[in-house]
PDB file of C-alpha atoms in Angstrom:
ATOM      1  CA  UNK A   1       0.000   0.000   0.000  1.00  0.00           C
ATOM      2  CA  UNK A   2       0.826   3.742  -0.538  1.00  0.00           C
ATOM      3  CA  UNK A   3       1.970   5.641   2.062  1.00  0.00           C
ATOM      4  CA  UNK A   4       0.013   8.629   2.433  1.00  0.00           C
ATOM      5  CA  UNK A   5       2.014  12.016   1.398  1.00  0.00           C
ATOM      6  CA  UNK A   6       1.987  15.185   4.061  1.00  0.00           C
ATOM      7  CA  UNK A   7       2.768  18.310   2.416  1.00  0.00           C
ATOM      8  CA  UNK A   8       4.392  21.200   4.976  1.00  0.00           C
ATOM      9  CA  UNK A   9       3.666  24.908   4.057  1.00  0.00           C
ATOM     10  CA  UNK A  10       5.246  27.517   6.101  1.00  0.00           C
ATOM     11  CA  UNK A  11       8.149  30.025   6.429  1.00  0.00           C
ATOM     12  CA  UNK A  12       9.032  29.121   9.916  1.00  0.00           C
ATOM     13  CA  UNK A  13      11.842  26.650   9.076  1.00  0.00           C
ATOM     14  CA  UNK A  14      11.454  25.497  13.172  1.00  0.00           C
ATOM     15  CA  UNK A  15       7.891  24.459  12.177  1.00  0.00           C
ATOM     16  CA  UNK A  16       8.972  22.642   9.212  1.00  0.00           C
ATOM     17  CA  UNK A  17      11.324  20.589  10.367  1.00  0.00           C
ATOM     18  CA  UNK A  18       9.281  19.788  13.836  1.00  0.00           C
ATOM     19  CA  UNK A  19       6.309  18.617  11.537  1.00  0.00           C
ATOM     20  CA  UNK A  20       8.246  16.962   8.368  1.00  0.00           C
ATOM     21  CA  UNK A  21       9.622  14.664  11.683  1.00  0.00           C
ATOM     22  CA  UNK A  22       6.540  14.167  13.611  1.00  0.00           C
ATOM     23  CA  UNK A  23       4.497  13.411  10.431  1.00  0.00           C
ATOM     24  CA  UNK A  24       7.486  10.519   9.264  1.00  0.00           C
ATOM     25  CA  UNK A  25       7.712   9.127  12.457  1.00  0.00           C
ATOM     26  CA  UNK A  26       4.031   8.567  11.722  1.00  0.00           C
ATOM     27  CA  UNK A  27       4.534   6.802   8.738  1.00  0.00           C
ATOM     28  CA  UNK A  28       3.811   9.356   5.682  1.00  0.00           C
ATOM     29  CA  UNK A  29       5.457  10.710   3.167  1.00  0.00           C
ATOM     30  CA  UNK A  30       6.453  14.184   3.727  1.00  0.00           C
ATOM     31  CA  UNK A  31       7.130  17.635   2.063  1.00  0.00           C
ATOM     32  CA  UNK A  32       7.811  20.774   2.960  1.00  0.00           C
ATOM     33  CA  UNK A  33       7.940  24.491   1.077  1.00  0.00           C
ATOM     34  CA  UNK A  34       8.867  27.812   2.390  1.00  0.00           C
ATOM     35  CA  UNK A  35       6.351  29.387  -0.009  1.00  0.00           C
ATOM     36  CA  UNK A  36       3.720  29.161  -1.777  1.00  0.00           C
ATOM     37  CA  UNK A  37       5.497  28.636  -5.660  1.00  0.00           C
ATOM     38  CA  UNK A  38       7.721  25.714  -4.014  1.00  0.00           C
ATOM     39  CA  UNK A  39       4.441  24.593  -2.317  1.00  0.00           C
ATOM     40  CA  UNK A  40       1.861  24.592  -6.099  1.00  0.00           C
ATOM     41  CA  UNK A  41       4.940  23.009  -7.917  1.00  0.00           C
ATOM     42  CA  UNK A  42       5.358  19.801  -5.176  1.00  0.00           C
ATOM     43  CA  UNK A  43       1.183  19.433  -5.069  1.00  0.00           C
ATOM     44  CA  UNK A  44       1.466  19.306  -8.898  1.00  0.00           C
ATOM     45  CA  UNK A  45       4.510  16.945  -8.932  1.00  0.00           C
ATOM     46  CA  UNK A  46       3.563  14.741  -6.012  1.00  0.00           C
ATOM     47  CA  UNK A  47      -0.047  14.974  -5.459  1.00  0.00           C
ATOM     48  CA  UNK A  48       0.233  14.884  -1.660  1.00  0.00           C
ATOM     49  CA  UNK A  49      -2.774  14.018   0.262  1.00  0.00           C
ATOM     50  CA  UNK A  50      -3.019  16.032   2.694  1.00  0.00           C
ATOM     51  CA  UNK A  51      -1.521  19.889   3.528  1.00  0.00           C
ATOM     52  CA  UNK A  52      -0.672  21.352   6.531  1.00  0.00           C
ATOM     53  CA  UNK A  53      -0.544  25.122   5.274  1.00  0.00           C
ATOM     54  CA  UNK A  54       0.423  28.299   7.435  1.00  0.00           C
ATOM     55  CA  UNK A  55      -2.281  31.091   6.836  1.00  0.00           C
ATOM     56  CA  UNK A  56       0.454  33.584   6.702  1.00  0.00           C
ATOM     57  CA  UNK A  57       3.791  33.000   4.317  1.00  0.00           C
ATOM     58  CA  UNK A  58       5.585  36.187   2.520  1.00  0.00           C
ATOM     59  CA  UNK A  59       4.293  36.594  -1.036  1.00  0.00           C
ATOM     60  CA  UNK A  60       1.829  34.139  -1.623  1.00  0.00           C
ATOM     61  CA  UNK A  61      -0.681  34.004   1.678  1.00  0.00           C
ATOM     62  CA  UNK A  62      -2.545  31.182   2.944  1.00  0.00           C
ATOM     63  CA  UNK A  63      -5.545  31.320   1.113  1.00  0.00           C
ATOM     64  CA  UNK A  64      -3.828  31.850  -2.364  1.00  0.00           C
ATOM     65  CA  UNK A  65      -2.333  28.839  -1.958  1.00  0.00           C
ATOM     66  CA  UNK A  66      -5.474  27.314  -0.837  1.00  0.00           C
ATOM     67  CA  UNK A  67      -7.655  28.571  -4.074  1.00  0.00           C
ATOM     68  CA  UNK A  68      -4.691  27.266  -6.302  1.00  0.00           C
ATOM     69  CA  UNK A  69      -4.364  23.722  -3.979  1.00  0.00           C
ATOM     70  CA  UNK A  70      -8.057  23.704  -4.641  1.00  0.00           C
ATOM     71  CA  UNK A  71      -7.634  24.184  -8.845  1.00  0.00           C
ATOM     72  CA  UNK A  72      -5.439  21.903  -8.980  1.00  0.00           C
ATOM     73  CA  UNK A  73      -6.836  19.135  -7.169  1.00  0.00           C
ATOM     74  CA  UNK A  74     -10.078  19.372  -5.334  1.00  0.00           C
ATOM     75  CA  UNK A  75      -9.679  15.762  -3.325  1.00  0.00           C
ATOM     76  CA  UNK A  76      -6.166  17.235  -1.410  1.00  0.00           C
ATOM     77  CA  UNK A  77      -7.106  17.628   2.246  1.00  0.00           C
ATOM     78  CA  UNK A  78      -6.271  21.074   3.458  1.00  0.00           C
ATOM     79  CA  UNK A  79      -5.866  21.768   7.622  1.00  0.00           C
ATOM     80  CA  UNK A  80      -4.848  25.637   7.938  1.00  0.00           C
ATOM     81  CA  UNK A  81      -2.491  26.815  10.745  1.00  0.00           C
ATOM     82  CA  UNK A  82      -2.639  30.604  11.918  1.00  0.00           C
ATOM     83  CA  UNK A  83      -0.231  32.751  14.407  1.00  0.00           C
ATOM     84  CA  UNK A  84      -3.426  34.913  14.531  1.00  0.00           C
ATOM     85  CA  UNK A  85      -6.935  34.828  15.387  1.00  0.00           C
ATOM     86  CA  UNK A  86      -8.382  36.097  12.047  1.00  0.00           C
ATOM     87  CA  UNK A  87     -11.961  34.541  12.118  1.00  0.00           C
ATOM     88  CA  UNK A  88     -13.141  36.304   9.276  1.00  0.00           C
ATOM     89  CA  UNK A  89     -10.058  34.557   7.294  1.00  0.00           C
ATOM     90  CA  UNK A  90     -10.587  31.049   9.050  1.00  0.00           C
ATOM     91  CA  UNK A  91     -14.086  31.395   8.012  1.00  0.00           C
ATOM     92  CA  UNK A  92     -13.013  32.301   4.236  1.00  0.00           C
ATOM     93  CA  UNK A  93     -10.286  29.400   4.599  1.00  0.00           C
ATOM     94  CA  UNK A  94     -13.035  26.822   5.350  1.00  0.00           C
ATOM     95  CA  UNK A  95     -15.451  28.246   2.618  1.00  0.00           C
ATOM     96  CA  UNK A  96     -12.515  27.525   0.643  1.00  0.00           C
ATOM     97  CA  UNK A  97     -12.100  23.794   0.962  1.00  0.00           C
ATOM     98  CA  UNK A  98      -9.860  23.613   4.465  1.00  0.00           C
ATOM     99  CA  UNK A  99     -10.872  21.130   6.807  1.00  0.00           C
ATOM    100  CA  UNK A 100      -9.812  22.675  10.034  1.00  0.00           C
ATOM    101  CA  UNK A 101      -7.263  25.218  11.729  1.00  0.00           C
ATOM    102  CA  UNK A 102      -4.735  24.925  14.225  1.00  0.00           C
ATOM    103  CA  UNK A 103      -3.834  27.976  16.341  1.00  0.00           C
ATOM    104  CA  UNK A 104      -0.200  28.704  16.820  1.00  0.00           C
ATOM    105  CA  UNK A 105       1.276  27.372  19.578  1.00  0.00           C
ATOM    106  CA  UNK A 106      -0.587  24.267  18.760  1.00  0.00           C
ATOM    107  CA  UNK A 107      -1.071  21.195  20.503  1.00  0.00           C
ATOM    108  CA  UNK A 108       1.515  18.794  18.472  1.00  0.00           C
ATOM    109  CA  UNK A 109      -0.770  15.870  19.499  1.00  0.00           C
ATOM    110  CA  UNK A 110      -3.866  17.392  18.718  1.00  0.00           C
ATOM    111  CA  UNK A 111      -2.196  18.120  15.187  1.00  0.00           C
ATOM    112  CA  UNK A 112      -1.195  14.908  14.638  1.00  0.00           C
ATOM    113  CA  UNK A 113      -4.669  12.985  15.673  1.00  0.00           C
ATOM    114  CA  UNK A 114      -5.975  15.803  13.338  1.00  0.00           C
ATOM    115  CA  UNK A 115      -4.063  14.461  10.307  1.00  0.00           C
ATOM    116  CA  UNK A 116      -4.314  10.664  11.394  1.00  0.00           C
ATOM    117  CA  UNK A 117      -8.126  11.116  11.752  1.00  0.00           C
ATOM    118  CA  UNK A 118      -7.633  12.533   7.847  1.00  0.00           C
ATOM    119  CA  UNK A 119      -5.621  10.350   6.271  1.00  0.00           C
ATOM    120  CA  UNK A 120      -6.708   7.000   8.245  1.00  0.00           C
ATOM    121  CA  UNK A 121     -10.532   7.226   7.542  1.00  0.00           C
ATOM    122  CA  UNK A 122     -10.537   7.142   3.949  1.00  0.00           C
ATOM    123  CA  UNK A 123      -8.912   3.939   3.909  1.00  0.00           C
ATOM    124  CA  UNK A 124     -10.052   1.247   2.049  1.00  0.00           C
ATOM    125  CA  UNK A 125     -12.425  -0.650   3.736  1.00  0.00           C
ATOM    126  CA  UNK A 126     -12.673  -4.438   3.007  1.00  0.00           C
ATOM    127  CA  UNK A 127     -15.880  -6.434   2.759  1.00  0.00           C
ATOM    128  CA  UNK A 128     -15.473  -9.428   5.275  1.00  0.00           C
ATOM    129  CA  UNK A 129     -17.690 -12.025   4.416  1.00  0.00           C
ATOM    130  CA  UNK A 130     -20.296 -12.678   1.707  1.00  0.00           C
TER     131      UNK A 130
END
Protein backbone atom coordinates (compact mmCIF):
# COMPACT_ATOMS: atom_id res chain seq x y z
CA UNK A 1 0.00 0.00 0.00
CA UNK A 2 0.83 3.74 -0.54
CA UNK A 3 1.97 5.64 2.06
CA UNK A 4 0.01 8.63 2.43
CA UNK A 5 2.01 12.02 1.40
CA UNK A 6 1.99 15.18 4.06
CA UNK A 7 2.77 18.31 2.42
CA UNK A 8 4.39 21.20 4.98
CA UNK A 9 3.67 24.91 4.06
CA UNK A 10 5.25 27.52 6.10
CA UNK A 11 8.15 30.02 6.43
CA UNK A 12 9.03 29.12 9.92
CA UNK A 13 11.84 26.65 9.08
CA UNK A 14 11.45 25.50 13.17
CA UNK A 15 7.89 24.46 12.18
CA UNK A 16 8.97 22.64 9.21
CA UNK A 17 11.32 20.59 10.37
CA UNK A 18 9.28 19.79 13.84
CA UNK A 19 6.31 18.62 11.54
CA UNK A 20 8.25 16.96 8.37
CA UNK A 21 9.62 14.66 11.68
CA UNK A 22 6.54 14.17 13.61
CA UNK A 23 4.50 13.41 10.43
CA UNK A 24 7.49 10.52 9.26
CA UNK A 25 7.71 9.13 12.46
CA UNK A 26 4.03 8.57 11.72
CA UNK A 27 4.53 6.80 8.74
CA UNK A 28 3.81 9.36 5.68
CA UNK A 29 5.46 10.71 3.17
CA UNK A 30 6.45 14.18 3.73
CA UNK A 31 7.13 17.63 2.06
CA UNK A 32 7.81 20.77 2.96
CA UNK A 33 7.94 24.49 1.08
CA UNK A 34 8.87 27.81 2.39
CA UNK A 35 6.35 29.39 -0.01
CA UNK A 36 3.72 29.16 -1.78
CA UNK A 37 5.50 28.64 -5.66
CA UNK A 38 7.72 25.71 -4.01
CA UNK A 39 4.44 24.59 -2.32
CA UNK A 40 1.86 24.59 -6.10
CA UNK A 41 4.94 23.01 -7.92
CA UNK A 42 5.36 19.80 -5.18
CA UNK A 43 1.18 19.43 -5.07
CA UNK A 44 1.47 19.31 -8.90
CA UNK A 45 4.51 16.94 -8.93
CA UNK A 46 3.56 14.74 -6.01
CA UNK A 47 -0.05 14.97 -5.46
CA UNK A 48 0.23 14.88 -1.66
CA UNK A 49 -2.77 14.02 0.26
CA UNK A 50 -3.02 16.03 2.69
CA UNK A 51 -1.52 19.89 3.53
CA UNK A 52 -0.67 21.35 6.53
CA UNK A 53 -0.54 25.12 5.27
CA UNK A 54 0.42 28.30 7.44
CA UNK A 55 -2.28 31.09 6.84
CA UNK A 56 0.45 33.58 6.70
CA UNK A 57 3.79 33.00 4.32
CA UNK A 58 5.59 36.19 2.52
CA UNK A 59 4.29 36.59 -1.04
CA UNK A 60 1.83 34.14 -1.62
CA UNK A 61 -0.68 34.00 1.68
CA UNK A 62 -2.54 31.18 2.94
CA UNK A 63 -5.55 31.32 1.11
CA UNK A 64 -3.83 31.85 -2.36
CA UNK A 65 -2.33 28.84 -1.96
CA UNK A 66 -5.47 27.31 -0.84
CA UNK A 67 -7.66 28.57 -4.07
CA UNK A 68 -4.69 27.27 -6.30
CA UNK A 69 -4.36 23.72 -3.98
CA UNK A 70 -8.06 23.70 -4.64
CA UNK A 71 -7.63 24.18 -8.84
CA UNK A 72 -5.44 21.90 -8.98
CA UNK A 73 -6.84 19.14 -7.17
CA UNK A 74 -10.08 19.37 -5.33
CA UNK A 75 -9.68 15.76 -3.32
CA UNK A 76 -6.17 17.23 -1.41
CA UNK A 77 -7.11 17.63 2.25
CA UNK A 78 -6.27 21.07 3.46
CA UNK A 79 -5.87 21.77 7.62
CA UNK A 80 -4.85 25.64 7.94
CA UNK A 81 -2.49 26.81 10.74
CA UNK A 82 -2.64 30.60 11.92
CA UNK A 83 -0.23 32.75 14.41
CA UNK A 84 -3.43 34.91 14.53
CA UNK A 85 -6.94 34.83 15.39
CA UNK A 86 -8.38 36.10 12.05
CA UNK A 87 -11.96 34.54 12.12
CA UNK A 88 -13.14 36.30 9.28
CA UNK A 89 -10.06 34.56 7.29
CA UNK A 90 -10.59 31.05 9.05
CA UNK A 91 -14.09 31.40 8.01
CA UNK A 92 -13.01 32.30 4.24
CA UNK A 93 -10.29 29.40 4.60
CA UNK A 94 -13.04 26.82 5.35
CA UNK A 95 -15.45 28.25 2.62
CA UNK A 96 -12.51 27.52 0.64
CA UNK A 97 -12.10 23.79 0.96
CA UNK A 98 -9.86 23.61 4.46
CA UNK A 99 -10.87 21.13 6.81
CA UNK A 100 -9.81 22.68 10.03
CA UNK A 101 -7.26 25.22 11.73
CA UNK A 102 -4.73 24.93 14.22
CA UNK A 103 -3.83 27.98 16.34
CA UNK A 104 -0.20 28.70 16.82
CA UNK A 105 1.28 27.37 19.58
CA UNK A 106 -0.59 24.27 18.76
CA UNK A 107 -1.07 21.19 20.50
CA UNK A 108 1.51 18.79 18.47
CA UNK A 109 -0.77 15.87 19.50
CA UNK A 110 -3.87 17.39 18.72
CA UNK A 111 -2.20 18.12 15.19
CA UNK A 112 -1.20 14.91 14.64
CA UNK A 113 -4.67 12.98 15.67
CA UNK A 114 -5.97 15.80 13.34
CA UNK A 115 -4.06 14.46 10.31
CA UNK A 116 -4.31 10.66 11.39
CA UNK A 117 -8.13 11.12 11.75
CA UNK A 118 -7.63 12.53 7.85
CA UNK A 119 -5.62 10.35 6.27
CA UNK A 120 -6.71 7.00 8.24
CA UNK A 121 -10.53 7.23 7.54
CA UNK A 122 -10.54 7.14 3.95
CA UNK A 123 -8.91 3.94 3.91
CA UNK A 124 -10.05 1.25 2.05
CA UNK A 125 -12.43 -0.65 3.74
CA UNK A 126 -12.67 -4.44 3.01
CA UNK A 127 -15.88 -6.43 2.76
CA UNK A 128 -15.47 -9.43 5.28
CA UNK A 129 -17.69 -12.02 4.42
CA UNK A 130 -20.30 -12.68 1.71
Amino acid sequence: MDKKKVLIVDDQNGIRVLLVEVFSNEGYNTFQASNGKLALEIVRKESPDLVLLDMKIPGMDGLDILKHIKQIDTSIKVIMMTAYGELDMIKEATDLGALTHFTKPFDIDDLRQAVNNQLRSDSPRLAIGS
